[in-house]
CSV table of C-alpha atoms and ligand atoms in Angstrom, one decimal:
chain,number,residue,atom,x,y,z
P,213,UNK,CA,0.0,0.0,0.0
P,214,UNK,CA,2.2,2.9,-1.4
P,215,UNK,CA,1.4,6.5,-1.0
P,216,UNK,CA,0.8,7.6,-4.0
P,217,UNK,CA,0.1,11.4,-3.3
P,218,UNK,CA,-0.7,13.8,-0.5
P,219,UNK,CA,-2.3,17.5,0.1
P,220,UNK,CA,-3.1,20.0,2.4
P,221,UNK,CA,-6.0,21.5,2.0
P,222,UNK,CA,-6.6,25.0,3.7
P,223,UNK,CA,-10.3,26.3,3.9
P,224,UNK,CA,-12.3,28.2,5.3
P,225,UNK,CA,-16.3,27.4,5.6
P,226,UNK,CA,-16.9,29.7,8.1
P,227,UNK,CA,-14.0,29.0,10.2
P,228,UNK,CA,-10.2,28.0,9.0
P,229,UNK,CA,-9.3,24.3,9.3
P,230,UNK,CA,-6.0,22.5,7.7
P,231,UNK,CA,-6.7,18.8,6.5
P,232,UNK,CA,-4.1,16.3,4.7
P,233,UNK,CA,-5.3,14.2,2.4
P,234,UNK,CA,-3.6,11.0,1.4
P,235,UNK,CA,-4.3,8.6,-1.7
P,236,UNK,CA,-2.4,5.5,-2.5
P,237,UNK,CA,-1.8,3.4,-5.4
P,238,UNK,CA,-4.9,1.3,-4.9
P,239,UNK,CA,-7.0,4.8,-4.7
P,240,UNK,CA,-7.3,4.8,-1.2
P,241,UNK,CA,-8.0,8.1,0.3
P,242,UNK,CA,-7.1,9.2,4.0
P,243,UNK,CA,-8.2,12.6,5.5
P,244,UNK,CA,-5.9,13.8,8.7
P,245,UNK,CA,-7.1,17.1,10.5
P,246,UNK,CA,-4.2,19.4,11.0
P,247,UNK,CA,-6.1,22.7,12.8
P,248,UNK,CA,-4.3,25.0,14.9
P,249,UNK,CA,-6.6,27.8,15.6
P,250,UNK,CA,-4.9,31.4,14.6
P,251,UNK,CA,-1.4,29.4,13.6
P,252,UNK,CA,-3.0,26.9,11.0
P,253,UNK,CA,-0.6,28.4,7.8
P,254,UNK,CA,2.7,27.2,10.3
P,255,UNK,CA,1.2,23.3,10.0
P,256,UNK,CA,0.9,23.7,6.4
P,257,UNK,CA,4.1,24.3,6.0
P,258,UNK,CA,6.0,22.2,8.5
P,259,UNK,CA,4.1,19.4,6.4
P,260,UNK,CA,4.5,20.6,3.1
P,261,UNK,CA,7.8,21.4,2.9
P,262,UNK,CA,9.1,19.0,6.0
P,263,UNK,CA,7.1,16.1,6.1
P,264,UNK,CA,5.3,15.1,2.9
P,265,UNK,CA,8.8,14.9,1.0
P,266,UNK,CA,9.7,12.5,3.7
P,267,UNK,CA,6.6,10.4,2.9
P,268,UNK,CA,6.5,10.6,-0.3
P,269,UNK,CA,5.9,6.8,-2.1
P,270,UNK,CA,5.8,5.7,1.8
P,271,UNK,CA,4.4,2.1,2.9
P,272,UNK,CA,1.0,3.7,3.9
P,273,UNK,CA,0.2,0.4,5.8
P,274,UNK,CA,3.3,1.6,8.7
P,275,UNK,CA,1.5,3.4,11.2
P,276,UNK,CA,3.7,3.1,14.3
P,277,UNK,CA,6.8,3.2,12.6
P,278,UNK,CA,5.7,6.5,10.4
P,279,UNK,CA,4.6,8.1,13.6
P,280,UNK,CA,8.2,7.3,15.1
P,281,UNK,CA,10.2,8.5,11.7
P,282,UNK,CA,8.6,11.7,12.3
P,283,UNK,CA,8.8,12.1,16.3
P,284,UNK,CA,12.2,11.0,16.5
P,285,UNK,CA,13.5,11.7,13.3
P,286,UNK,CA,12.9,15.7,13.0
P,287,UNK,CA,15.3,15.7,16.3
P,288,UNK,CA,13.5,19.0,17.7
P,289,UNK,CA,10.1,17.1,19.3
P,290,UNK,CA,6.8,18.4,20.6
P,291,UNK,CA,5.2,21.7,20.5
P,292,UNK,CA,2.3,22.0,18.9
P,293,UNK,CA,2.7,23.0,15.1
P,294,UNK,CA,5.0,19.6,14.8
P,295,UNK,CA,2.5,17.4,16.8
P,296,UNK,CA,-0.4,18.5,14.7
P,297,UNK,CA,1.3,17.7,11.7
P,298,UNK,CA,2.5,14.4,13.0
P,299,UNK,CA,-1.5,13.6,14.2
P,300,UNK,CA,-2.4,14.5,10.5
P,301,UNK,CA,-0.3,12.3,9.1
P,302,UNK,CA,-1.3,9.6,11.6
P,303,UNK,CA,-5.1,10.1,11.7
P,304,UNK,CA,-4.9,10.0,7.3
P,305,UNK,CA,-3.3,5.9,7.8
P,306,UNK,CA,-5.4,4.9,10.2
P,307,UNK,CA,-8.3,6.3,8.2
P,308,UNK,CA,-6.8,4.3,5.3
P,309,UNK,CA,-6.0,0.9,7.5
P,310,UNK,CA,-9.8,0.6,8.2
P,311,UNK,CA,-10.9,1.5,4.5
P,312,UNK,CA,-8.3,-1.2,3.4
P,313,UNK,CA,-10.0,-3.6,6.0
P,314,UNK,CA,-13.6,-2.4,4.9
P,315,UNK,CA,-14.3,-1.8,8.5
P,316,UNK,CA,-14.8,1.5,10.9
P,317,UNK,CA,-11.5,3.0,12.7
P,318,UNK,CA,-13.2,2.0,16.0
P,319,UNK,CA,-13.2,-1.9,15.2
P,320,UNK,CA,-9.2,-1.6,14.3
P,321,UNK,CA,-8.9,0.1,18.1
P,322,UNK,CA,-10.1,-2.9,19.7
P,323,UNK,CA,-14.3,-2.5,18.9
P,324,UNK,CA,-16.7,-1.2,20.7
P,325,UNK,CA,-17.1,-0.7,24.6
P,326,UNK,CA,-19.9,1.3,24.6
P,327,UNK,CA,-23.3,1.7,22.9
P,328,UNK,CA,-22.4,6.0,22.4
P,329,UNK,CA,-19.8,8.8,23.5
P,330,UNK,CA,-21.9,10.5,26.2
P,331,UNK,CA,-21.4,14.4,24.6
P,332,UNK,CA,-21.3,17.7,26.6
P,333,UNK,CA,-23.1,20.6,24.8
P,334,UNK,CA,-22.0,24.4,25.5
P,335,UNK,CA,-25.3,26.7,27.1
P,336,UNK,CA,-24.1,29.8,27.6
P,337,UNK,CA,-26.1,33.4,28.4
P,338,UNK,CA,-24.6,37.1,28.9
P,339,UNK,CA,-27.1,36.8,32.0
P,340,UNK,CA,-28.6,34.2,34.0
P,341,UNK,CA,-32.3,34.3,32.6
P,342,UNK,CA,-30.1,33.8,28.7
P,343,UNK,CA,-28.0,31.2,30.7
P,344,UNK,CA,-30.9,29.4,31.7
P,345,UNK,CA,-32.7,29.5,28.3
P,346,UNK,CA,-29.7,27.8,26.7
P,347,UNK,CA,-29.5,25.3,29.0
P,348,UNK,CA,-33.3,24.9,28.1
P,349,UNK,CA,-32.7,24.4,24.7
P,350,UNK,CA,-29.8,22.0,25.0
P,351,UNK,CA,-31.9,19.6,27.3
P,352,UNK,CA,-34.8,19.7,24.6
P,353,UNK,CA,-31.9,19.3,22.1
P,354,UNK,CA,-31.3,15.8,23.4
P,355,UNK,CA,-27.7,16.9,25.8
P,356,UNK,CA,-27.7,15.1,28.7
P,357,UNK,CA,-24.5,16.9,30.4
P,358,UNK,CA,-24.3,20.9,29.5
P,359,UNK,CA,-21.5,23.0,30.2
P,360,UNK,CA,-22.0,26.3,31.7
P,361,UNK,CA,-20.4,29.9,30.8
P,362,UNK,CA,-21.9,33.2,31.7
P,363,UNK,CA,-21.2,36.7,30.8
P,364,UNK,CA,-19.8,38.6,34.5
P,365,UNK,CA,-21.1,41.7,35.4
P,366,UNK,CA,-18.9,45.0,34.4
P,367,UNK,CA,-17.4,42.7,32.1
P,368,UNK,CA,-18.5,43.7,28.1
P,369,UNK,CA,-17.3,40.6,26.7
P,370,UNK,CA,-16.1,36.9,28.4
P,371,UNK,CA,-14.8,33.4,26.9
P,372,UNK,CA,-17.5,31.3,26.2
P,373,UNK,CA,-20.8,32.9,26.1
P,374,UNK,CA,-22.4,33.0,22.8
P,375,UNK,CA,-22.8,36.6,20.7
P,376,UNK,CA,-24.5,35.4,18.1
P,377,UNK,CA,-27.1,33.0,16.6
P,378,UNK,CA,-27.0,30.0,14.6
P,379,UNK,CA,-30.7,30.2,14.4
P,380,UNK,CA,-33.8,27.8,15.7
P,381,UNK,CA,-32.5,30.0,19.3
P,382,UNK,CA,-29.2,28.0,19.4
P,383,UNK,CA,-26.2,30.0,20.4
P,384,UNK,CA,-23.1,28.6,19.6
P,385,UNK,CA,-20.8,31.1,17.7
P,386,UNK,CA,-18.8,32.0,20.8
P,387,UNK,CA,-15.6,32.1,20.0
P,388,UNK,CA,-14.9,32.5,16.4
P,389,UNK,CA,-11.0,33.3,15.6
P,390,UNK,CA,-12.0,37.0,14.4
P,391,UNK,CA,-11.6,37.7,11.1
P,392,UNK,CA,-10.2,40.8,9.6
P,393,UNK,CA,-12.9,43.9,9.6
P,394,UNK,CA,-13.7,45.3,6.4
P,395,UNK,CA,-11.4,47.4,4.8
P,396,UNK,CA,-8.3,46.7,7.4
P,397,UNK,CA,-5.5,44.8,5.1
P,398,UNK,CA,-4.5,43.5,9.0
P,399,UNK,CA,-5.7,41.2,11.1
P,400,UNK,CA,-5.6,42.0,14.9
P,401,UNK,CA,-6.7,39.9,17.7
P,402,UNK,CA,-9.7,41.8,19.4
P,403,UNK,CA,-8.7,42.8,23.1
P,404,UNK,CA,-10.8,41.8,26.2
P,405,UNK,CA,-11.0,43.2,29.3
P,406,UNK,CA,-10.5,40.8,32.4
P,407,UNK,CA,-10.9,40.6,36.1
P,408,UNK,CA,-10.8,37.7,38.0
P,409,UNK,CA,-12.0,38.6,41.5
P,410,UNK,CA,-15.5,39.9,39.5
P,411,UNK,CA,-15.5,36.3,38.1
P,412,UNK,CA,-14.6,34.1,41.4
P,413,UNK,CA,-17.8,36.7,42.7
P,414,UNK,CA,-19.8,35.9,40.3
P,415,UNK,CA,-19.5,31.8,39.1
P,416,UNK,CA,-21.1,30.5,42.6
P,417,UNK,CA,-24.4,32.4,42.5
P,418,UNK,CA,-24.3,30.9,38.3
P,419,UNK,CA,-24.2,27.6,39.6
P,420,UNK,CA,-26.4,28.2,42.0
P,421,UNK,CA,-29.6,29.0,40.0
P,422,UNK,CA,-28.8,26.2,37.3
P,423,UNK,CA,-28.9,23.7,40.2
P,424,UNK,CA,-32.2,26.1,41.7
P,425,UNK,CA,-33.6,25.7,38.0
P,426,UNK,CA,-32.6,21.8,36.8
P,427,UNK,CA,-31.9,20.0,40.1
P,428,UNK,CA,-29.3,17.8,41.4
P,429,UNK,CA,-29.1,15.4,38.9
P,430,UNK,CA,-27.7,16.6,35.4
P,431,UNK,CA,-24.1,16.8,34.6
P,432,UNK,CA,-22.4,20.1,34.4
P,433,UNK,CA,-19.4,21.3,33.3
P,434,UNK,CA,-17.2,24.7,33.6
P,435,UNK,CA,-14.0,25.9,31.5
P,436,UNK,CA,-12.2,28.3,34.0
P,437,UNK,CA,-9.8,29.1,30.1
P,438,UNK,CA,-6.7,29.4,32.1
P,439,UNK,CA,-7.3,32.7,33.9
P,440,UNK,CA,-6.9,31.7,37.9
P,441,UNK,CA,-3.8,31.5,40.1
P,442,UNK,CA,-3.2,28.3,42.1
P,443,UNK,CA,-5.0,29.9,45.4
P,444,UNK,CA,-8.1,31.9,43.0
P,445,UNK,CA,-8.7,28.2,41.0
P,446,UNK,CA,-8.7,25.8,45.0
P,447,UNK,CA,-11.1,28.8,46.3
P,448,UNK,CA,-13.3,28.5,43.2
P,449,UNK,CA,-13.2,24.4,43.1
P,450,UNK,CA,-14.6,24.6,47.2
P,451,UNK,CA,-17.1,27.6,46.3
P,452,UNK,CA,-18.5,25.4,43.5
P,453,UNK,CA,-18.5,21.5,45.4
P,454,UNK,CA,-22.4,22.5,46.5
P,455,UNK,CA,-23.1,22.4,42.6
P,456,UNK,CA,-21.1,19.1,42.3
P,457,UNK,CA,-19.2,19.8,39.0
P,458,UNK,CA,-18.2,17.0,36.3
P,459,UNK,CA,-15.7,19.0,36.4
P,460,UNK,CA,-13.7,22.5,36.5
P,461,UNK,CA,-11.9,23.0,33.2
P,462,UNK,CA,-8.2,24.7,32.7
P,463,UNK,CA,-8.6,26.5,36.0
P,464,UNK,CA,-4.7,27.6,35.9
P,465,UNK,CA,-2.5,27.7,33.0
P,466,UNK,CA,-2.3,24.3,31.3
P,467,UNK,CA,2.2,24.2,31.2
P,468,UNK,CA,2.7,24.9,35.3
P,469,UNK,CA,1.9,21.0,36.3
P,470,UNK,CA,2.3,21.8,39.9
P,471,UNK,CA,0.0,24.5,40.4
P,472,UNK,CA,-2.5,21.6,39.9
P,473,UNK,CA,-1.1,20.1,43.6
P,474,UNK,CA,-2.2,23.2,45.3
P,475,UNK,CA,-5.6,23.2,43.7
P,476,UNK,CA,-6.4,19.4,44.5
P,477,UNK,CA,-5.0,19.9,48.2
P,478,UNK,CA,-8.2,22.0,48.6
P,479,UNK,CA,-10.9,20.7,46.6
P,480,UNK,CA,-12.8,17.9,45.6
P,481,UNK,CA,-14.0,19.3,42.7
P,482,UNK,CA,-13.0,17.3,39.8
P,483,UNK,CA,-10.4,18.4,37.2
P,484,UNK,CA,-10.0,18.7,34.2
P,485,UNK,CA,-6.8,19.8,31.8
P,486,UNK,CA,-4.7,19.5,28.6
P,487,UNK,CA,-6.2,20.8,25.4
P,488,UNK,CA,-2.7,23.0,24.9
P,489,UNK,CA,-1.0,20.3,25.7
P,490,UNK,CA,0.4,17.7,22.4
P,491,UNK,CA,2.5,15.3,24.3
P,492,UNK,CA,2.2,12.2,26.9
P,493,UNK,CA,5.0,14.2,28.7
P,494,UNK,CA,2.7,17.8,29.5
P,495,UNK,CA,0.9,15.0,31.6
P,496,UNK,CA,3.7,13.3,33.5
P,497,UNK,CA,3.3,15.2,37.1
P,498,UNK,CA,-0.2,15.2,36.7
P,499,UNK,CA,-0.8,11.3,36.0
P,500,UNK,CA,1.7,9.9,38.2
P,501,UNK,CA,0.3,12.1,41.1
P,502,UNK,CA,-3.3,11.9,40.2
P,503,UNK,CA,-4.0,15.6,40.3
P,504,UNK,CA,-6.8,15.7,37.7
P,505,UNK,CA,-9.2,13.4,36.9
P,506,UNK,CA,-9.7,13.7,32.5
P,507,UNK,CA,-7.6,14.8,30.0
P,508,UNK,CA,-8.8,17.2,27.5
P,509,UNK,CA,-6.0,16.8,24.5
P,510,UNK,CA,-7.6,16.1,20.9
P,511,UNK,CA,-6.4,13.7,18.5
P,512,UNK,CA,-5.6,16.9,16.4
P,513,UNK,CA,-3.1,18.0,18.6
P,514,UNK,CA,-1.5,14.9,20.7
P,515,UNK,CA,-0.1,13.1,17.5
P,516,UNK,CA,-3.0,11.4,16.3
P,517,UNK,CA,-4.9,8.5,16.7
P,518,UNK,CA,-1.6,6.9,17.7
P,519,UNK,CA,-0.6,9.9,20.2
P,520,UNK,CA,-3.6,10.0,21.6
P,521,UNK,CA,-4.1,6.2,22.5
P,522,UNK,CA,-0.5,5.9,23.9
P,523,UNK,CA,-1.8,8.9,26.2
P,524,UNK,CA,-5.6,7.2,27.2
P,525,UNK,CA,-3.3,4.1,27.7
P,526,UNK,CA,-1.1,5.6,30.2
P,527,UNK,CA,-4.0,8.0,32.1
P,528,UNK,CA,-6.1,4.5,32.3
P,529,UNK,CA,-3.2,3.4,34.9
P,530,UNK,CA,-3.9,5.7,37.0
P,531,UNK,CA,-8.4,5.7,36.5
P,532,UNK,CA,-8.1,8.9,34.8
P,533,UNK,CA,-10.4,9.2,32.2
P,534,UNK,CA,-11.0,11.0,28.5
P,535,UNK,CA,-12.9,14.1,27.9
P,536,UNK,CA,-11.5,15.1,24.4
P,537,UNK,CA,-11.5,18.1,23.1
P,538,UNK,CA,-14.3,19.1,20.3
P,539,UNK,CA,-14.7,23.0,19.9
P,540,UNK,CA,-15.5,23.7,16.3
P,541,UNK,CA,-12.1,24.7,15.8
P,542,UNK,CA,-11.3,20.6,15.6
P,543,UNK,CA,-12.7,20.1,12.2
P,544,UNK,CA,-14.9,17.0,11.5
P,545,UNK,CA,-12.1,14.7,10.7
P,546,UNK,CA,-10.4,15.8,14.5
P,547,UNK,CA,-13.9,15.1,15.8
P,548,UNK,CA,-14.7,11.7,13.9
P,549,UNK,CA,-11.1,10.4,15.2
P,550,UNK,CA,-11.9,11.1,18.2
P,551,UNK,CA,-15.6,9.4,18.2
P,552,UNK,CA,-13.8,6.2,17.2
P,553,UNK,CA,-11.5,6.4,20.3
P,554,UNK,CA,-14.2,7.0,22.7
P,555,UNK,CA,-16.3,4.2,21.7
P,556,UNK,CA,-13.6,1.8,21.7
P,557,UNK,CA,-11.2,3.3,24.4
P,558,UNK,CA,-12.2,1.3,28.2
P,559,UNK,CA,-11.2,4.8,30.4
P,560,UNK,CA,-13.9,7.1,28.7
P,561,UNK,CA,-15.3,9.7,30.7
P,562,UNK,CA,-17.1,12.5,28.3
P,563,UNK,CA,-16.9,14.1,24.9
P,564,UNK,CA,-17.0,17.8,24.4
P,565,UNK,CA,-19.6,18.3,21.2
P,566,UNK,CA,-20.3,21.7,19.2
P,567,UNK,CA,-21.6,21.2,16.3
P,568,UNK,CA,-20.2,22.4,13.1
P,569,UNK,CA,-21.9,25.1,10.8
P,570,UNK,CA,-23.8,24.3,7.7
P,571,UNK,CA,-21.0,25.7,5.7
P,572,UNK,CA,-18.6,23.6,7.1
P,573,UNK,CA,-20.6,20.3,6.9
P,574,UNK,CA,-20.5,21.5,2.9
P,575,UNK,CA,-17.3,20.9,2.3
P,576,UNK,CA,-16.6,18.0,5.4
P,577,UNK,CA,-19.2,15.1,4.9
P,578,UNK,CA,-19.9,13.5,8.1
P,579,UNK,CA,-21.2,10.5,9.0
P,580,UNK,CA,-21.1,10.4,12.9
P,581,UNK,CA,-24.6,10.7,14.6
P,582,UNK,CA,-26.1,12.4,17.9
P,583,UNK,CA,-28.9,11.1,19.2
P,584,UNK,CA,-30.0,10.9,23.0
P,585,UNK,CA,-27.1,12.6,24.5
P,586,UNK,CA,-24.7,10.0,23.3
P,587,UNK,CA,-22.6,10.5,19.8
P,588,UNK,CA,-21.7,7.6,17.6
P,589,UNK,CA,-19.1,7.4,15.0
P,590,UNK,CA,-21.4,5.2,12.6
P,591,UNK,CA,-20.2,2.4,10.8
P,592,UNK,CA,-19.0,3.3,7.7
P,593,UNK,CA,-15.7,2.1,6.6
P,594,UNK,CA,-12.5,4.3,7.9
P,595,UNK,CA,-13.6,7.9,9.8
P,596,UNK,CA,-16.5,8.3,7.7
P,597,UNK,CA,-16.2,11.7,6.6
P,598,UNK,CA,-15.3,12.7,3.0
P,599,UNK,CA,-13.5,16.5,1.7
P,600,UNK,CA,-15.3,17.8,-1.0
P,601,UNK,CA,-12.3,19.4,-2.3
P,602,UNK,CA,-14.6,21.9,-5.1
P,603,UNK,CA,-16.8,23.2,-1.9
P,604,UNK,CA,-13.2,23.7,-0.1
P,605,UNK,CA,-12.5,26.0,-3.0
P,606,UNK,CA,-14.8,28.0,-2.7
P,607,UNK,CA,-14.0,29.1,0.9
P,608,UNK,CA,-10.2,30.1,0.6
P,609,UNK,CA,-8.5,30.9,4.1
P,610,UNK,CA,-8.8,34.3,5.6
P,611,UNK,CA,-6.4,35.2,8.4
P,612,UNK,CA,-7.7,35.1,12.0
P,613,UNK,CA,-6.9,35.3,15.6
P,614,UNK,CA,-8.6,34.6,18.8
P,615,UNK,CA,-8.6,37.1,21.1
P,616,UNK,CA,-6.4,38.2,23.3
P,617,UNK,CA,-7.2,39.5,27.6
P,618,UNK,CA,-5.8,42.7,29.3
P,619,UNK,CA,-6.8,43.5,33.0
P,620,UNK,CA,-8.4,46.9,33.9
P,621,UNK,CA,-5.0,48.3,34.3
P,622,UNK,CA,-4.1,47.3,30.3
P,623,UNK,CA,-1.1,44.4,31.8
P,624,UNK,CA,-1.9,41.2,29.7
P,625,UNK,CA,-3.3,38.4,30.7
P,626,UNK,CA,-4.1,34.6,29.8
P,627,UNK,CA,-7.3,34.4,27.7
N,101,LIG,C1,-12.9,24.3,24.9
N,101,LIG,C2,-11.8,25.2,24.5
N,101,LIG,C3,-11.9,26.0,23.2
N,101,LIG,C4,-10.7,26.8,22.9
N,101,LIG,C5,-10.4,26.8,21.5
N,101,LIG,C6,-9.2,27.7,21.1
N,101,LIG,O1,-12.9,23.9,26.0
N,101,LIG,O2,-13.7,24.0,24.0
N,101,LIG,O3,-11.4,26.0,25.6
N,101,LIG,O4,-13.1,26.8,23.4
N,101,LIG,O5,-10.8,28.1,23.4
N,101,LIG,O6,-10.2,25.5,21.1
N,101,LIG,O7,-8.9,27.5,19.8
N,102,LIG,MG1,-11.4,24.5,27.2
């Protein structure tokens, strides 16, 4: 099974996303998501001109020791524009593995262990009455664990909560990587204003009336994006263990593993970290001492299919579970690699779920299905989702960035 030819394909349906595509000799195609949200052009070209000569009439069929050529044979290792071109490659051969075998990725990783991927949606509200509403229409939606972001008083704009509408009352477009406004020839991030004590104020009395609203039994989640000190994220895990979290999301900066000790010395709360993170190794400390209880890294980022499991391995040592990343920013070949995982993986925990836009379900043709709360790969042979490389055409890439935070006094801050 030679590799007969490979792309990368940059578009931009609404959003940018970086996919490789790989045929072989018998006309086998594998798709590889490659994503990194505001740096996607860097992937493109560590694996156009670094890696796709190095694979170029390649034994598609040589997962493990492709992944390994790469890893260990660039010399520099890690970071995250290598290991998302590492994952792309990875994620495109296993795609083409189980097309070659006729069979869905999930049945290669062992089969299934579950009947579904139980999937958190994102309700979010610039108040509480919106907050609650969204919740609202995730339940009737079918979610059956929601994660929670509000807007915080003073505040004009926070991470998470929805400002616009993707129509039929869902909110979801919360965090798009800005585009360029009109007539500007460059992009900026926007800037937001943060303060955390308004926030550690606030997040309780949140929590509070969702449990006052939808009692004690549904799952709910909260993505803290990396803004707290040690001392700010314990206080906030003990303010919220009334609401009994699934868990508390990024409460410190992902790359300081021992801040996490100080948190779990003082809370029950359950923790969750790692979607910055692209190797086994960011998660060393945090493993070996237990300090968190699911890690968030995507297949898109950790080195693929192959990355990934070698990680979900390792964390199931230890009874620490998956919750994989799935903003919209993983593209539906990110998000159908890691639906295959999650059914067949034993330490699953949770799935995070937004759906794509209509434009990008144009040009990515999915087959993976929500229904109930749980999401389901489907059975088709490999991922299941097809490019349709003319629709990609048609939405060329436009520079972006996410925002960026600045406290009152202007000094920058993480967002
Ligand atoms: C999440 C994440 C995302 C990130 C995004 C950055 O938990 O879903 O925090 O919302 O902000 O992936 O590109
Ligand atoms: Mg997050």
């Amino acid at each position: 099974m030679r590799i007969k030819s490979a792309e990368v394909i940059v578009t931009s349906p609404g959003r940018n996303f970086v996919t490789l595509r790989i045929t072989t000799e018998d006309g086998l195609v594998g798709l590889g998501d490659a994503t990194l949200n505001g740096r996607e052009l860097a992937v493109r070209s560590y694996l156009e001109d670094h890696v796709l000569p190095l694979i170029a009439d390649g034994d598609a069929s040589r997962i493990e020791d492709t992944w390994q050529y790469l890893y260990r044979g660039a010399y520099w290792r890690r970071g995250p524009v290598t290991m998302a071109a590492i994952s792309a490659v990875d994620t495109a051969l296993w795609d083409i593995k189980a097309k070659a075998a006729g069979i869905p990725l999930y049945q290669l990783l062992g089969g299934a262990s579950r009947t579904g991927a139980l999937a958190y949606g994102h309700a979010s509200g610039r108040d509480v009455p919106e907050l609650l509403d969204s919740v609202r229409a995730h339940l009737e939606a079918g979610f059956r664990a929601i994660r929670i972001q509000t807007g915080i008083p003073g505040l004009d704009s926070v991470y998470g909560v929805a400002t616009s509408s993707a129509g039929g009352g869902e909110r979801y477009d919360y965090e798009p990587a800005r585009r360029a406004t009109a007539g500007s020839d460059r992009p900026l991030p926007t800037v937001e204003t943060w303060d955390t004590r308004a926030y550690l104020r606030h997040l309780p009395t949140v929590f509070e009336a969702v449990r006052a609203e939808f009692g004690p039994e549904l799952p709910l989640l909260h993505d803290g994006h990396h803004r707290m000190t040690p001392i700010e994220a314990a206080r906030l895990g003990k303010a919220l263990e009334p609401y009994d979290l699934f868990w508390l999301e990024d409460a410190t900066p992902g790359e300081d593993q021992a801040a996490l000790r100080l948190i779990r010395q003082h809370t029950t709360t359950p923790l969750a970290i790692g979607e910055v993170f692209n190797s086994v190794y960011d998660y060393t400390t945090l493993l070996h001492e237990r300090l968190i209880d699911y890690v968030r890294s995507a297949v898109t980022h950790a080195g693929g299919v192959t990355g990934m499991k070698k990680l979900l391995d390792l964390a199931g040592v230890y009874g620490i579970k998956s919750g994989m990343h799935g903003p919209t920013d993983i593209s539906p070949v990110g998000m159908a690699a890691a639906l295959h995982l999650d059914l067949a993986v034993h330490n699953f925990g949770i799935q995070e779920y937004m759906k794509h836009s209509e434009r990008t379900l144009e040009v990515f043709r999915t087959s993976y299905w929500f229904k109930d709360g749980l999401l389901h790969p489907s059975d088709t042979p490999g991922l299941g989702v097809d490019l349709d490389t003319e629709a990609a055409a048609r939405f060329p890439y436009q520079p972006a960035y996410l925002p960026v935070n600045r406290l009152r006094d202007g000094t920058v801050h993480d967002w």
